[in-house]
Amino acid sequence: MQKFFELDRIDAKKRDVVERVKDYNEIYEVFRPLKAEEQAERCVQCGDPYCHNKCPLHNLIPQWLKSIASNDLELAFNLSNEPSPFPEVMGRICPHDRLCEGDCTLNDGHGAITIGSIETFISEDGFKNGLKPRFSDEKVGKKVAIIGAGPAGLSVATFLLREGVDVEIFDKQNRAGGLMTYGIPGFKLDKSIIARRVDFLKEAGAKFTQNCEVGKDISFKELEENYDAIFIGTGATKGRKSGLKGENAENCYLSMEFLTIIQKKLFNEECELQVNVKEKRVIVIGGGDTAMDCVRTSLREKARTVKCLYRRDSENMPGSKKEYINAKEEGVEFEFFSSPKSLVLNKKGEIKSINMIKTKLTNPDNSGRRKVEEIEGSEYNLKADIVIFALGFDSVEYPFFNENGIEVDKWGGVKVDKNYQTTKAGVYAGGDCHRGADLVVTAVYDGREAAKAIVESFR
Amino acid sequence: MRDLFTAFKDNCGFGLLASIDNTPSHKNLEDAIISLSRMMHRGAVAADGKSGDGSGLLLSIPKKFFALELKKDGITLPEKYAVAMVFYKDESNLDIIQEICENNDLKVFYKREVPVDTDALGVQAIESLPKMVQLFVTPNSLIGTRRFDALIYLSRKEIEFKLENNNDFYIPSFSTEVISYKGLVMPTHIKHFYKDLSSTDFEISFCLFHQRFSTNTLPQWKLAQPFRTIAHNGEINSITANRFNVMAKAEDMKSDVFNDDEMSRLVNIIQSQMSDSASVDNFFEFLNVNGVDFFKAARAMFPAPWQNAPHMDADLRAFYEYTSTCFEPWDGPAAVSMTDGRYIGCVLDRNGLRPAKYIITKDNRILIASEYGVLDIDEDDIVEKGRLQSGEMIGIDLKYGKVLKSNDIDDYLKTKEPYGEWLNENMTYLQEHMDNPFSKVTEIPKGVLEAKQRYFNITHEVIDQVIEPMIKEGKESTASMGDDTPLAAFSNTQRNFSDFFKQKFAQVTNPPIDPIREKVVMSLNSGFGEIRNILNDDSNHAKRLKNSSPILSAENLEIILDFGNESDPKYEESYKAKMYNTSFGDSLENSLNILVENILKDIIDDGIRTVVLDDRILDSEVKIMPMLMVVGRVNQYLLENKVRHLATIIVSSGEVYDSHMAASMIAFGASAIYPYMLYKTVLKVTERKGVEVEIAPLLKKVRKALDSGLLKIMSKMGIATIASYRNSKLFDIIGLDKQIVNDCFDGAFSLLNGLGYSDIQERIELIHKNSYCDKIKNRIYPLNIGGFYKFLEGGEYHDYSPSVVHAIHRLSETGKKEDFDILKDLIENRDKKFIRDFFDLNSDKKSISLDEVEPKEAIFKRFVTAAMSLGSISPEAHECLAEAMNTIGGMSNSGEGGEDSARFNTIKNSKIKQIASGRFGVTPAYLRSADELQIKVAQGAKPGEGGQLPGHKVTKLIGRLRHTIPGVTLISPPPHHDIYSIEDLSQLIFDLKQVNPDATIAVKLVSTAGVGTIAAGVAKAYADKIIISGADGGTGAAPIGSVKFAGNPWELGLIEAHNALKANNLRGQVHLQTDGGLKTGLDVVKAAMFGAESYAFGTGALTVIGCKLLRICHLNRCTVGIATQEQRLREHYTGTVIKVINYFTLLANDVREILAHLGYKSIEDIVGRSDLLKVIDDEFAKKFNFENLIYRLDGVDTQQVKFNEPYDKNEFEIDVLKEAMSAIKKPSDPIIIHRDIANVNRSFGARISGEIAKYYGDKGLPENTIDIRLTGTAGQSLGAFLSNGVSIHIKGAGNDYIGKGMSGGRIVIASEKEGGDNYSLGGNTCLYGATGGKLYINGQVGERFAVRNSGAIAIVEGTGDHPCEYMTGGVIIILGKTGVNFGAGMTGGVAFVLDTEHEFIENINQGLVEARRIDTDGTDIERYYLKKLLKDYYKETNSKKAKDILDNFRISIRDFWLVRPKDMKMPLQIEDGE
């Protein structure tokens, strides 16, 4: 270990940019064993493992880095899969540069350990070598209904199955995975990855009921009657609006809407809405990971130009740095310090252009935050054929919440106690439906902890 | 704890003088008294010059004097009589004596008041002065001489027992042969006090004399030495074990001298409430009285190291091995003189840690003393001037008038009985019955291995950090930074029972041993089987099973069980074995009681002799008792029931996976351990990797690791053999209640009280539940991950967690109060993790405004950064801390490793300069550049251990500062080789006060029970400042077990030291400092209230400059450029002076706010104010005895003087310096100074050298500018820190520590008389840490010559053991015999050794060095360099030997060896010889 002194950080190899924008396949290659070993050997094995501390799941990062460095794949696989329901997913989509890699001791000039890529490698190589996640052989004779097959739902299912608790998942989409299936484009997370995990769960006895919305297709009461506990993981899929006049125009989309349409199209699934950006000028407003997904998807959908507008600069983007770089590489144009003022519509009610204004950052306030200020007289106009707003998400307040005494807070998040139990006994919730839009990893964490609490309640 | 405030330890100066042919004379007495009074500096002296810690004389009975005295009363002395010297206050005591004597057929026929003059006494001595009387006793009927002596002993023992509780009553001597005159009187006044001694009729033929240095100021009359048979200089480290073992051996002893009834009346062989030396006396006397041969008894208690001495005579080895079945060494620094009236002996411990020098004169007298020159004897009258070497004994047979040398005694002892034959016939080595040890691991009966691993706390981390390194390296792994986790008692996570136990270590009053470089004296040789009557000599004693280690393989255990199994052909009754499982049911306490009851019954009724305690029964249903608890309880219970000697306790436990755990079992009574879970885990780890590996070599490596770990733990306490360590109980127990300690661990120090049986049971039940519950059975990774060694979310609490580190980084960057508050929040809400967390502030005053509180600048003066050497940290970090501390008015500490002289007198100068055991770069200029000189006796992270800086870290700069060559590994030995005892420390302090009279001398100790005693002693040794370090202190590298398990939290040590100093009225003499994880103002304020006046920051300060607690300092890979010398990493260093200032400013302001809140204006006002603290109101806190910690004694709480001035003002050298000043002022006018010198003139040359360094630095003066010609025997530390330009020529001799730290100049010692092999002119540990200069001695020197020399050139004509140890540079020429262990740890420099007897090669420690001939073509450079030096030597000394060699150079060159480190292949770099 401690090879950081001799070896530089090397990221997983990316596919050639010209090639990769032609399809939706993952752009990163999985490390080859030797490379993973080498990169893992760079780890300092700190007395204070900042990576582990920063990771919301408290993944046993130094431990599996050392195992993989000593070519002990099985140990690494077990260590990696112990606290995490699907490390190979997290290895691909977690914003490592803000979490583990960001807090890595070596991220002060030496180059952080490539934690994400190694995490992906461990499970992928493990699967290749016949390793599988383990679930309990013995059943405890309890059954839990899970509403929503997104990150939180799959996490809670995984950890319940490990304890021998039966689970049935009710999900309104055609396929399980929630955001991970419909929200995150395939070039970041291949759709087979989630399908594989879903298959593991099915193999372990999980029942998936797709295209089934609670409150519509099945009543909450029914669940209550037939299950020993219920977990709600319905996510935060409601896109935030800009509040600008004209934002309901036909050629204006919310990011999740847009991504889902495309994904469904790729799946050959039916979809009410349609979109076609081919040869069009696409403008995406927002600087987060979802914005990056939108711009890069637009490129793959052969847009004429793709522009990303953000009111801060690249340094202050909320998303993952590497996603920004990937987008840039692929040909996305970025305009920083610019904010939309109004949408210019034609007679058909279509957006033709956007009136923008330049912005600047104020000096940091007491909490170190820098606010955005508009610069007077810096207005300008941008032509647009398609406008996509990627401004964040809110929880969806389903009617069955209220009907069953499941309270929500003022932001619409489901209220839970420290055991993830909602205001209704026996009903648990976690993930974005409780937190509001957050990371996949925090939803996964909620799922894990809720599962523990549920199992504990059965003892 | 309060008992600790007045506890004591003692060391001293000692000696004996005898007429070899037993001729009595008054001159003998006078000379003995002169000799004793000339070692006054080795004792403690109060300011009045009268009060000391005691001195005394043990004399042959002055028959002529008594005859005359009694005649005055008309009494004629009978032929056969004994005299009892009695101290008493209560007259009725004498009646008891009378009565018991009469019962024993003895008659007291005369009572003589001992005439004394109390003018000779100091105040304290007068206050405690007992009445003194001499009782003359004769046999009441016709009984033989032998019987008379026995009855005297029996009577005395009965009297002592009867008056046990009468503290004023004491019988210094009661004998037909000897009489004791001793007490709290200075040697110079003893004659004045005891008027008898002035009478010229008082004629004696021999005298043992002694001067005591006690660590406390409450000395007692009865503790003065000599005792009834011995005088002892040193300290018995294994005393607790020896006392325990005496009790066990006494359970069933048969004597030829006493019948069984009488034996039963000889209760308490060892008198309670007495010193270690008194216990030695008790046992030695007991053996003697019971007819054990005088020399056998001496060598049984103080054996030479025989176990690893392959060249020792086979019969002698047999004698020792045989004797070891009954006796374990009384181990520790010891020079003991002893007498039974017929013989006189003097024996030195196996490691030669005390000095004993002898002179035989023409008038047939012998004088043995700690120093040469205590009596002025004309050179012409001296026949022999020698010294005892490690493990040697010298004896005098007064009857036949013969001196018996060590080999005479050996020859006598080894031929007494056919020991070799007895051993051959009876002793069995387990190895004999084994083909392939470690080829298997016994199956654990049932259950899931992982569950057991969880139960025994074998976590992923333990495997990774503890077990795998043992498999790979065969040794304990290395860790760095300190321990920041709570005590086991305060922890909320799963902890091992052995975590309650903290290893003891030697500091100041006794030295640790180097278990690697001085392994030759150590041994783990373990024997099993019952102990028989130790007063007999017969072949039965040899009936033992033996193993070379107490750590057993599966096969070892099997064979032991075979020998104890009636149906096995190997069966022998005396090994009859039974296994006992250690499970428990509903009540831990009851189950424990039932178990020990069963064992006792089996021993008595069924003849069980091998008790195997086994916890393999553990499973999902069965819980087990902590094995350590069981062992302790069984050990103790068997002793209480007087059958301990019959049984051997063997442990088969999953609880042992590191050496700490093994050591704790052994210290509480286990003879051997089978650590099955460790083996099983090794197997599992290996199997899982899927490679076909042979398991035996791996398990052997693991055992080797445990073995060396055990040696390390023993050596920390200065104990050399496992036999002396067993039953030693050398642990502090923190957090267990009285009942557990009384039942199981009686005799160990116990602090804080705490958890009881039910609490422990609760914890076990929880662990059991957690290990076996359903919750984890479905884990993908079945083991617990850990978190004890490194931070892990959900694991053990760490005070330097990632968030704390982030907070410190942030606040030092911004300097903002809000950011400091984040840190405060984290620290102050950690909730009962450290002792200080159990106290709240409780002011007696109203708050005041912040303006009224002293300014931050006043508080800065109390802040220092802890010692961190340049080497352990980078130059950038080192200089940054220095500059920052100097800027705010605090102080930084250079650490051990020198400092660039370019930094002296600049803002980058470290004001504190450290003197540690390696003495690297300790030069006159270095010492002179300091405001404070800190002697590091122990280090928090690894007290009792040394360290090493690996060669790859020794850069050019470090090499230069440490006076070595870059790339050479530098070893710091565990002990300071000039501090084996308190009087040695006193000497070093004296040395330093001479070389830099303006500096404060500080002594750094580590918290442990008993540190108060040590602190009092250190104050009496004239230190100005004492630092009590917490065991949590950081380190660049230390064995992982030492970081975790040695030493105590600073709070306990500080409170004890503060109060012990107060109890001894010494608090006003010294300043107290503490360190250990201090972070916030509240920490500082609490430390002040516990008694600390200043505060040191180590890890905290490093964190401020960027440390991230990576704990990889030892790898040279520190990513933030602090703990590394790697240029590329140093570029990543982000620390700044401003950051450090920011932190300390925020801290000082935080302190000020708390002070304002408390209503106090300054720190000074709250130091020692433990009444301003109250124990928190908390249920958990009630389990412990925290109230005891804030008990406040009367007296001053802070230092009241600027300097703690030594009694010795060194007027001698100050006078010489006056004369030398002209040459210092004007070096172009050299000066020659003539003087007579005596042994009381110590550290000669240091004062002058310091003065030179003040003006000229280490460059000094031109050669020979000050030429001092002396006649006589110089005191200790002659030429210490000698500067360039000073030459000292002595006609006479020197003592210990000649040329210590010398930097230049030359010392020449030549006797008038031609030396030869039996002529010593120097003592022990010469040239320790020397960096330059020349030393020529035309005679022999003592042990450890040129230890850690890095530049001096020396020629002597013979040395004791361990020459050139740890040497890193310089040239040593030895024209004669050397002792063993030559060149241990020698990584640099060269030695030439003349070996005419062809025995030298055996003496080399082949670890690092090799010897080559120099009569080849390739060695002409070396050859002629040698010749050139010899010529110079001859010119200076007129040595006959040198002349012979030079005259026959071509021939004699063939007898020379050149010794140099193996990895230094470059040609000799010839420095300018002149």
Short mmCIF file of C-alpha atoms in Angstrom, two decimals, chain B residues 224-356:
data_model
loop_
_atom_site.label_atom_id
_atom_site.label_comp_id
_atom_site.label_asym_id
_atom_site.label_seq_id
_atom_site.Cartn_x
_atom_site.Cartn_y
_atom_site.Cartn_z
CA ALA B 224 18.43 2.44 56.28
CA GLN B 225 20.77 -0.24 55.00
CA PRO B 226 22.60 -2.60 55.36
CA PHE B 227 20.05 -5.08 56.56
CA ARG B 228 20.91 -8.19 58.52
CA THR B 229 22.86 -9.91 55.78
CA ILE B 230 22.99 -7.62 52.78
CA ALA B 231 23.45 -4.15 51.43
CA HIS B 232 21.89 -3.55 48.06
CA ASN B 233 22.34 -0.89 45.44
CA GLY B 234 19.67 -1.01 42.79
CA GLU B 235 16.09 -2.05 42.56
CA ILE B 236 14.50 -5.45 42.26
CA ASN B 237 12.11 -5.07 39.35
CA SER B 238 10.57 -8.46 39.83
CA ILE B 239 10.00 -7.94 43.54
CA THR B 240 6.24 -8.58 43.44
CA ALA B 241 6.82 -11.90 41.72
CA ASN B 242 9.65 -12.85 44.07
CA ARG B 243 7.60 -12.10 47.15
CA PHE B 244 4.67 -14.09 45.78
CA ASN B 245 6.94 -16.97 44.91
CA VAL B 246 8.54 -17.02 48.35
CA MET B 247 5.08 -17.44 49.82
CA ALA B 248 4.30 -20.25 47.41
CA LYS B 249 7.60 -21.98 48.12
CA ALA B 250 7.12 -21.60 51.85
CA GLU B 251 3.85 -23.50 51.76
CA ASP B 252 5.56 -26.78 52.32
CA MET B 253 9.16 -26.38 53.29
CA LYS B 254 11.20 -28.84 55.31
CA SER B 255 14.32 -27.71 57.03
CA ASP B 256 17.23 -29.54 58.59
CA VAL B 257 17.54 -26.68 61.02
CA PHE B 258 13.99 -26.18 62.19
CA ASN B 259 11.41 -28.79 62.95
CA ASP B 260 7.97 -28.50 61.42
CA ASP B 261 6.54 -26.75 64.42
CA GLU B 262 9.28 -24.16 64.33
CA MET B 263 8.89 -23.75 60.60
CA SER B 264 5.25 -22.97 61.11
CA ARG B 265 6.28 -20.26 63.56
CA LEU B 266 8.54 -18.68 60.97
CA VAL B 267 5.59 -17.01 59.35
CA ASN B 268 6.18 -14.16 56.99
CA ILE B 269 9.62 -14.91 55.70
CA ILE B 270 9.31 -11.58 53.98
CA GLN B 271 8.59 -8.73 56.35
CA SER B 272 5.75 -6.57 55.15
CA GLN B 273 5.94 -2.80 54.65
CA MET B 274 9.63 -2.95 53.86
CA SER B 275 11.67 -2.17 50.79
CA ASP B 276 12.66 -4.48 47.96
CA SER B 277 16.17 -4.64 49.38
CA ALA B 278 14.77 -5.67 52.76
CA SER B 279 12.94 -8.52 51.04
CA VAL B 280 16.16 -9.65 49.38
CA ASP B 281 17.71 -9.65 52.81
CA ASN B 282 14.82 -11.56 54.33
CA PHE B 283 15.01 -14.34 51.80
CA PHE B 284 18.77 -14.55 51.62
CA GLU B 285 18.96 -14.71 55.37
CA PHE B 286 16.24 -17.33 55.52
CA LEU B 287 18.13 -19.53 53.08
CA ASN B 288 21.35 -19.09 55.00
CA VAL B 289 19.84 -19.86 58.34
CA ASN B 290 18.30 -22.97 56.90
CA GLY B 291 21.61 -24.26 55.78
CA VAL B 292 21.54 -23.38 52.11
CA ASP B 293 25.09 -22.79 51.01
CA PHE B 294 26.04 -19.10 51.13
CA PHE B 295 27.22 -18.95 47.53
CA LYS B 296 24.45 -21.13 46.23
CA ALA B 297 21.89 -18.87 47.83
CA ALA B 298 23.54 -15.82 46.31
CA ARG B 299 23.74 -17.30 42.83
CA ALA B 300 20.25 -18.73 43.05
CA MET B 301 18.85 -15.29 43.64
CA PHE B 302 21.25 -13.49 41.30
CA PRO B 303 22.21 -15.99 38.61
CA ALA B 304 24.43 -15.21 35.68
CA PRO B 305 22.53 -15.31 32.37
CA TRP B 306 23.00 -18.94 31.42
CA GLN B 307 20.12 -19.66 29.07
CA ASN B 308 21.64 -18.05 26.01
CA ALA B 309 25.28 -18.51 26.88
CA PRO B 310 26.36 -21.43 24.73
CA HIS B 311 29.97 -21.04 25.72
CA MET B 312 29.35 -21.28 29.41
CA ASP B 313 30.89 -24.31 31.05
CA ALA B 314 28.42 -27.22 30.78
CA ASP B 315 28.53 -28.11 34.48
CA LEU B 316 27.98 -24.52 35.49
CA ARG B 317 25.04 -24.28 33.16
CA ALA B 318 23.68 -27.46 34.67
CA PHE B 319 24.03 -25.92 38.11
CA TYR B 320 22.06 -22.89 37.01
CA GLU B 321 19.42 -24.84 35.17
CA TYR B 322 18.98 -27.12 38.13
CA THR B 323 18.80 -24.19 40.54
CA SER B 324 16.25 -22.46 38.32
CA THR B 325 13.72 -25.17 39.15
CA CYS B 326 13.52 -23.78 42.68
CA PHE B 327 14.60 -20.21 42.33
CA GLU B 328 13.80 -17.47 39.85
CA PRO B 329 16.15 -14.51 39.57
CA TRP B 330 15.55 -11.51 41.76
CA ASP B 331 15.81 -9.42 38.71
CA GLY B 332 16.78 -5.82 38.26
CA PRO B 333 19.75 -3.59 38.69
CA ALA B 334 21.55 -4.97 41.67
CA ALA B 335 24.91 -4.79 43.26
CA VAL B 336 24.52 -6.72 46.47
CA SER B 337 27.07 -7.28 49.13
CA MET B 338 26.27 -9.94 51.62
CA THR B 339 27.72 -11.71 54.60
CA ASP B 340 26.93 -14.47 57.01
CA GLY B 341 29.90 -13.72 59.20
CA ARG B 342 32.05 -16.44 57.70
CA TYR B 343 31.83 -15.38 54.06
CA ILE B 344 31.47 -12.04 52.46
CA GLY B 345 30.26 -11.77 48.94
CA CYS B 346 29.38 -9.21 46.38
CA VAL B 347 27.32 -10.06 43.34
CA LEU B 348 26.30 -8.05 40.31
CA ASP B 349 23.08 -8.45 38.35
CA ARG B 350 23.09 -10.31 35.04
CA ASN B 351 23.11 -7.13 33.04
CA GLY B 352 25.76 -5.21 34.97
CA LEU B 353 23.49 -2.30 35.63
CA ARG B 354 25.11 -1.21 38.88
CA PRO B 355 28.77 -0.49 39.42
CA ALA B 356 30.90 -2.48 41.83
#
